[in-house]
Each structure stands twice: as C-alpha cells, then as structure tokens.
Amino acid sequence: MKKLLFLILLFTISLNVKSQTNLYENPEFDKIAKSHKIIAVIPFKTQVKLRPKQMKDITDEKLFRIEKSEGESIQTAMYSWFLKRKKRGKLQTLEVQDPKVTTALLKRNDISYANITEFTPQELATILKVDAVISGEYETNKPMSEGASVALGLLVGFWGSTNSAIINMSVHNAEDGVLLWNYNKKVRGSIGSSPEDLINILMRKASRRLSYTKND
C-alpha cells in the first residue's frame, strides 16, 4: 500500500518554480493589442543538453528530431493554453491560429524547424497572416514531451521528464516587428510533468501581464 501511494505521489508531482523570473512588457502593449485579431505560436527552438557520455549513444540527426518534437510539443501546449482561456472567456476577441495551419503555411514557404530562426518575427507574421507571433527558446536536460522522452530513453537509457528547464518566450508585433512581451523563467520538473504542466506554471502569473488575457 505504501509503495502504491508513493508511486501515485511520484507521478502527480507538478513543476516547481525555481530561481529568478524575468518579465518585460512593452509600455504600448495594451494599446497595440487592441488592434490584434489573430496571433500564431511557432515551434519553440529547443536544446536538449545531454552529458558527454549520453552524447556517445545518439547521433546528431536523432538529437535534432528529439529537439524538434519537444519544440512542437511546447507550441501545441501554448495553443491549448490559449484555447482554454478563450473557453473561459479570458481571451477577449482574439483568435489563435491552429498549429496545423501554421505548419502548413510555413512549409509552403520553405520554412522548417531547421531554418525558422533565419526569418524575423515580422517576416513570419506576414507569411502566417497574423497580427503577432509568439516564439521562444527552450533548454532542458531531459525532454518533457512523451514521444521525445521515450525516444531518448530508448537511445541513451534514461526515462522520465525534465529535471530542469529554462524557457524564454516572446511576443512580437507583426506590423513593425517590435518586441511586445518577453518572459524568461527557470523551472524544475518531475516524473509525470508534461509540456502542458510547464506552460501552466509559466503562465500562471505571467498571464496577468499579458495584454491579450483578462485577469481572473
């Protein structure tokens, strides 16, 4: 019985906030956001930092695929977070582009996860036909998405989700490419954590300063 309770507790531990949070909000964000009708979230550029011993058991190509999967999972989790806010009436009249549409439009313009950083947020917004773009960088020592975590477990022999992660998110205006909002946070994860857990923890307080959302 004790063993069962321990396992249940272990798998339900959520992400814990650690270290300093850096939040920037453009003074004009509220004013600019009023004219925005639709925004897009692009895949987050991910870096999975493995130990030298682990790197011996994985090729650059396989690591790239894992990082790509992780970045796309964060994108999807962010999209889901916005949808939940919208359902609760906390998202004003803003629409969020479906990631499938975002991916299709980027692919149509020969933009992939591998070269997306070669384009400015303003250029991406024009291609996606949105008023603002949410982008970010994500650094971790273990992947959080289920698919990437399992793949890495099979390759280098460890399992579970993120031990530590740093995420840096930005909102850029489409019209002039101006940075409207930036949020940087370091968190610790545990077994049972997911990209949704990460986004929920990150946005719990930051959303109060995000002009698109209404305060609870």
PDB file of C-alpha atoms in Angstrom, residues 6-172:
ATOM      1  CA  PHE A   6       4.499   6.575  -3.205  1.00  0.00           C
ATOM      2  CA  LEU A   7       4.139   5.851  -6.925  1.00  0.00           C
ATOM      3  CA  ILE A   8       0.922   7.854  -7.158  1.00  0.00           C
ATOM      4  CA  LEU A   9       2.600  10.786  -5.433  1.00  0.00           C
ATOM      5  CA  LEU A  10       5.652  10.497  -7.650  1.00  0.00           C
ATOM      6  CA  PHE A  11       3.646  10.616 -10.856  1.00  0.00           C
ATOM      7  CA  THR A  12       1.444  13.515  -9.826  1.00  0.00           C
ATOM      8  CA  ILE A  13       4.148  15.937  -8.719  1.00  0.00           C
ATOM      9  CA  SER A  14       3.924  19.055 -10.839  1.00  0.00           C
ATOM     10  CA  LEU A  15       6.584  21.515 -11.908  1.00  0.00           C
ATOM     11  CA  ASN A  16       8.086  23.683  -9.223  1.00  0.00           C
ATOM     12  CA  VAL A  17       9.224  27.214  -9.847  1.00  0.00           C
ATOM     13  CA  LYS A  18      12.897  27.835  -9.299  1.00  0.00           C
ATOM     14  CA  SER A  19      15.198  30.844  -9.498  1.00  0.00           C
ATOM     15  CA  GLN A  20      14.555  34.251 -10.965  1.00  0.00           C
ATOM     16  CA  THR A  21      11.779  35.259 -13.315  1.00  0.00           C
ATOM     17  CA  ASN A  22      12.394  37.979 -15.874  1.00  0.00           C
ATOM     18  CA  LEU A  23       9.357  39.639 -17.399  1.00  0.00           C
ATOM     19  CA  TYR A  24       9.339  42.512 -19.891  1.00  0.00           C
ATOM     20  CA  GLU A  25       6.223  44.281 -21.090  1.00  0.00           C
ATOM     21  CA  ASN A  26       6.267  46.971 -23.773  1.00  0.00           C
ATOM     22  CA  PRO A  27       4.565  50.132 -22.409  1.00  0.00           C
ATOM     23  CA  GLU A  28       2.461  50.243 -25.588  1.00  0.00           C
ATOM     24  CA  PHE A  29       1.415  46.585 -25.479  1.00  0.00           C
ATOM     25  CA  ASP A  30      -2.117  47.218 -24.201  1.00  0.00           C
ATOM     26  CA  LYS A  31      -2.741  49.824 -26.873  1.00  0.00           C
ATOM     27  CA  ILE A  32      -1.277  47.737 -29.691  1.00  0.00           C
ATOM     28  CA  ALA A  33      -3.024  44.532 -28.587  1.00  0.00           C
ATOM     29  CA  LYS A  34      -6.458  46.126 -29.038  1.00  0.00           C
ATOM     30  CA  SER A  35      -5.997  46.039 -32.816  1.00  0.00           C
ATOM     31  CA  HIS A  36      -4.859  42.404 -32.916  1.00  0.00           C
ATOM     32  CA  LYS A  37      -7.365  39.890 -34.254  1.00  0.00           C
ATOM     33  CA  ILE A  38      -5.253  36.751 -34.676  1.00  0.00           C
ATOM     34  CA  ILE A  39      -1.883  35.539 -33.406  1.00  0.00           C
ATOM     35  CA  ALA A  40       0.257  32.474 -34.089  1.00  0.00           C
ATOM     36  CA  VAL A  41       2.538  30.334 -31.961  1.00  0.00           C
ATOM     37  CA  ILE A  42       5.540  28.876 -33.781  1.00  0.00           C
ATOM     38  CA  PRO A  43       7.584  25.860 -32.619  1.00  0.00           C
ATOM     39  CA  PHE A  44       9.991  26.723 -29.830  1.00  0.00           C
ATOM     40  CA  LYS A  45      13.673  26.229 -30.631  1.00  0.00           C
ATOM     41  CA  THR A  46      14.784  23.538 -28.230  1.00  0.00           C
ATOM     42  CA  GLN A  47      18.172  22.487 -26.942  1.00  0.00           C
ATOM     43  CA  VAL A  48      18.390  19.175 -25.083  1.00  0.00           C
ATOM     44  CA  LYS A  49      21.682  19.278 -23.206  1.00  0.00           C
ATOM     45  CA  LEU A  50      22.994  15.774 -22.685  1.00  0.00           C
ATOM     46  CA  ARG A  51      26.043  14.687 -20.749  1.00  0.00           C
ATOM     47  CA  PRO A  52      29.112  13.706 -22.850  1.00  0.00           C
ATOM     48  CA  LYS A  53      28.572  10.029 -22.023  1.00  0.00           C
ATOM     49  CA  GLN A  54      24.987  10.204 -23.258  1.00  0.00           C
ATOM     50  CA  MET A  55      26.006  12.005 -26.446  1.00  0.00           C
ATOM     51  CA  LYS A  56      28.114   8.990 -27.432  1.00  0.00           C
ATOM     52  CA  ASP A  57      24.943   6.928 -27.790  1.00  0.00           C
ATOM     53  CA  ILE A  58      22.995   9.318 -30.003  1.00  0.00           C
ATOM     54  CA  THR A  59      23.575  10.827 -33.437  1.00  0.00           C
ATOM     55  CA  ASP A  60      23.140  14.500 -34.253  1.00  0.00           C
ATOM     56  CA  GLU A  61      20.227  13.599 -36.522  1.00  0.00           C
ATOM     57  CA  LYS A  62      18.378  11.724 -33.787  1.00  0.00           C
ATOM     58  CA  LEU A  63      19.003  14.501 -31.283  1.00  0.00           C
ATOM     59  CA  PHE A  64      17.669  17.035 -33.790  1.00  0.00           C
ATOM     60  CA  ARG A  65      14.462  15.021 -34.214  1.00  0.00           C
ATOM     61  CA  ILE A  66      14.014  14.852 -30.447  1.00  0.00           C
ATOM     62  CA  GLU A  67      14.546  18.607 -30.071  1.00  0.00           C
ATOM     63  CA  LYS A  68      12.115  19.275 -32.929  1.00  0.00           C
ATOM     64  CA  SER A  69       9.476  17.083 -31.273  1.00  0.00           C
ATOM     65  CA  GLU A  70       9.985  18.902 -27.997  1.00  0.00           C
ATOM     66  CA  GLY A  71       9.682  22.334 -29.613  1.00  0.00           C
ATOM     67  CA  GLU A  72       6.477  21.357 -31.385  1.00  0.00           C
ATOM     68  CA  SER A  73       5.034  19.983 -28.139  1.00  0.00           C
ATOM     69  CA  ILE A  74       5.623  23.322 -26.422  1.00  0.00           C
ATOM     70  CA  GLN A  75       3.933  25.062 -29.370  1.00  0.00           C
ATOM     71  CA  THR A  76       0.888  22.795 -29.038  1.00  0.00           C
ATOM     72  CA  ALA A  77       0.754  23.241 -25.267  1.00  0.00           C
ATOM     73  CA  MET A  78       0.810  27.022 -25.661  1.00  0.00           C
ATOM     74  CA  TYR A  79      -2.002  26.840 -28.223  1.00  0.00           C
ATOM     75  CA  SER A  80      -4.049  24.663 -25.841  1.00  0.00           C
ATOM     76  CA  TRP A  81      -3.480  27.146 -23.025  1.00  0.00           C
ATOM     77  CA  PHE A  82      -4.928  29.953 -25.137  1.00  0.00           C
ATOM     78  CA  LEU A  83      -7.923  27.816 -26.142  1.00  0.00           C
ATOM     79  CA  LYS A  84      -8.729  27.075 -22.512  1.00  0.00           C
ATOM     80  CA  ARG A  85      -8.535  30.770 -21.677  1.00  0.00           C
ATOM     81  CA  LYS A  86     -10.839  31.534 -24.602  1.00  0.00           C
ATOM     82  CA  LYS A  87     -13.370  28.935 -23.448  1.00  0.00           C
ATOM     83  CA  ARG A  88     -13.376  30.570 -20.009  1.00  0.00           C
ATOM     84  CA  GLY A  89     -13.969  33.994 -21.565  1.00  0.00           C
ATOM     85  CA  LYS A  90     -10.492  35.218 -20.625  1.00  0.00           C
ATOM     86  CA  LEU A  91      -9.114  35.877 -24.095  1.00  0.00           C
ATOM     87  CA  GLN A  92     -11.045  38.920 -25.299  1.00  0.00           C
ATOM     88  CA  THR A  93     -11.921  38.506 -29.005  1.00  0.00           C
ATOM     89  CA  LEU A  94      -8.509  37.229 -30.077  1.00  0.00           C
ATOM     90  CA  GLU A  95      -8.142  34.175 -32.331  1.00  0.00           C
ATOM     91  CA  VAL A  96      -5.142  31.836 -32.131  1.00  0.00           C
ATOM     92  CA  GLN A  97      -4.022  30.125 -35.317  1.00  0.00           C
ATOM     93  CA  ASP A  98      -4.181  26.327 -35.275  1.00  0.00           C
ATOM     94  CA  PRO A  99      -0.607  24.926 -35.240  1.00  0.00           C
ATOM     95  CA  LYS A 100      -1.533  22.716 -38.205  1.00  0.00           C
ATOM     96  CA  VAL A 101      -2.319  25.825 -40.240  1.00  0.00           C
ATOM     97  CA  THR A 102       0.883  27.480 -39.029  1.00  0.00           C
ATOM     98  CA  THR A 103       2.952  24.454 -40.051  1.00  0.00           C
ATOM     99  CA  ALA A 104       1.299  24.244 -43.476  1.00  0.00           C
ATOM    100  CA  LEU A 105       1.860  27.929 -44.240  1.00  0.00           C
ATOM    101  CA  LEU A 106       5.486  27.765 -43.139  1.00  0.00           C
ATOM    102  CA  LYS A 107       6.119  24.623 -45.180  1.00  0.00           C
ATOM    103  CA  ARG A 108       4.540  26.272 -48.221  1.00  0.00           C
ATOM    104  CA  ASN A 109       7.192  28.967 -47.916  1.00  0.00           C
ATOM    105  CA  ASP A 110      10.066  26.505 -47.403  1.00  0.00           C
ATOM    106  CA  ILE A 111      10.360  27.333 -43.710  1.00  0.00           C
ATOM    107  CA  SER A 112      11.093  24.439 -41.380  1.00  0.00           C
ATOM    108  CA  TYR A 113      12.137  23.894 -37.794  1.00  0.00           C
ATOM    109  CA  ALA A 114      15.732  23.787 -39.033  1.00  0.00           C
ATOM    110  CA  ASN A 115      15.756  27.244 -40.660  1.00  0.00           C
ATOM    111  CA  ILE A 116      12.958  29.147 -38.923  1.00  0.00           C
ATOM    112  CA  THR A 117      15.415  31.291 -36.930  1.00  0.00           C
ATOM    113  CA  GLU A 118      16.709  32.710 -40.223  1.00  0.00           C
ATOM    114  CA  PHE A 119      13.464  34.666 -40.530  1.00  0.00           C
ATOM    115  CA  THR A 120      12.451  37.664 -38.430  1.00  0.00           C
ATOM    116  CA  PRO A 121       9.220  37.601 -36.395  1.00  0.00           C
ATOM    117  CA  GLN A 122       7.887  40.282 -38.724  1.00  0.00           C
ATOM    118  CA  GLU A 123       8.583  38.143 -41.796  1.00  0.00           C
ATOM    119  CA  LEU A 124       6.976  35.109 -40.178  1.00  0.00           C
ATOM    120  CA  ALA A 125       3.896  37.103 -39.188  1.00  0.00           C
ATOM    121  CA  THR A 126       3.472  38.295 -42.773  1.00  0.00           C
ATOM    122  CA  ILE A 127       3.691  34.735 -44.094  1.00  0.00           C
ATOM    123  CA  LEU A 128       1.270  33.464 -41.452  1.00  0.00           C
ATOM    124  CA  LYS A 129      -1.085  36.433 -41.976  1.00  0.00           C
ATOM    125  CA  VAL A 130      -1.334  37.182 -38.267  1.00  0.00           C
ATOM    126  CA  ASP A 131      -1.041  40.290 -36.126  1.00  0.00           C
ATOM    127  CA  ALA A 132       1.606  38.922 -33.769  1.00  0.00           C
ATOM    128  CA  VAL A 133       3.884  35.931 -33.367  1.00  0.00           C
ATOM    129  CA  ILE A 134       4.708  34.056 -30.170  1.00  0.00           C
ATOM    130  CA  SER A 135       8.108  32.391 -30.306  1.00  0.00           C
ATOM    131  CA  GLY A 136      10.631  31.106 -27.817  1.00  0.00           C
ATOM    132  CA  GLU A 137      13.678  29.110 -26.836  1.00  0.00           C
ATOM    133  CA  TYR A 138      13.575  26.105 -24.561  1.00  0.00           C
ATOM    134  CA  GLU A 139      16.595  24.487 -22.916  1.00  0.00           C
ATOM    135  CA  THR A 140      16.391  21.258 -20.940  1.00  0.00           C
ATOM    136  CA  ASN A 141      18.500  18.293 -19.869  1.00  0.00           C
ATOM    137  CA  LYS A 142      15.680  15.784 -20.492  1.00  0.00           C
ATOM    138  CA  PRO A 143      12.731  16.092 -22.878  1.00  0.00           C
ATOM    139  CA  MET A 144       9.293  16.657 -21.424  1.00  0.00           C
ATOM    140  CA  SER A 145       7.016  15.552 -24.257  1.00  0.00           C
ATOM    141  CA  GLU A 146       6.083  11.863 -24.061  1.00  0.00           C
ATOM    142  CA  GLY A 147       7.324  10.959 -27.527  1.00  0.00           C
ATOM    143  CA  ALA A 148      10.692  12.647 -27.152  1.00  0.00           C
ATOM    144  CA  SER A 149      11.161  11.297 -23.631  1.00  0.00           C
ATOM    145  CA  VAL A 150      10.511   7.716 -24.722  1.00  0.00           C
ATOM    146  CA  ALA A 151      12.772   8.088 -27.761  1.00  0.00           C
ATOM    147  CA  LEU A 152      15.621   9.386 -25.663  1.00  0.00           C
ATOM    148  CA  GLY A 153      15.039   6.718 -23.027  1.00  0.00           C
ATOM    149  CA  LEU A 154      15.420   4.011 -25.648  1.00  0.00           C
ATOM    150  CA  LEU A 155      18.540   5.602 -27.086  1.00  0.00           C
ATOM    151  CA  VAL A 156      20.567   6.514 -24.022  1.00  0.00           C
ATOM    152  CA  GLY A 157      18.850   4.591 -21.263  1.00  0.00           C
ATOM    153  CA  PHE A 158      17.172   7.127 -19.030  1.00  0.00           C
ATOM    154  CA  TRP A 159      13.491   7.862 -18.570  1.00  0.00           C
ATOM    155  CA  GLY A 160      11.227  10.450 -17.027  1.00  0.00           C
ATOM    156  CA  SER A 161      10.629  14.092 -17.752  1.00  0.00           C
ATOM    157  CA  THR A 162      12.566  17.263 -17.242  1.00  0.00           C
ATOM    158  CA  ASN A 163      14.890  17.746 -14.274  1.00  0.00           C
ATOM    159  CA  SER A 164      15.449  21.382 -15.127  1.00  0.00           C
ATOM    160  CA  ALA A 165      14.365  23.682 -17.912  1.00  0.00           C
ATOM    161  CA  ILE A 166      14.768  27.273 -18.996  1.00  0.00           C
ATOM    162  CA  ILE A 167      12.137  28.792 -21.247  1.00  0.00           C
ATOM    163  CA  ASN A 168      12.243  32.179 -22.930  1.00  0.00           C
ATOM    164  CA  MET A 169       9.032  33.368 -24.625  1.00  0.00           C
ATOM    165  CA  SER A 170       8.455  36.460 -26.754  1.00  0.00           C
ATOM    166  CA  VAL A 171       5.560  38.235 -28.457  1.00  0.00           C
ATOM    167  CA  HIS A 172       6.445  40.351 -31.495  1.00  0.00           C
TER     168      HIS A 172
END
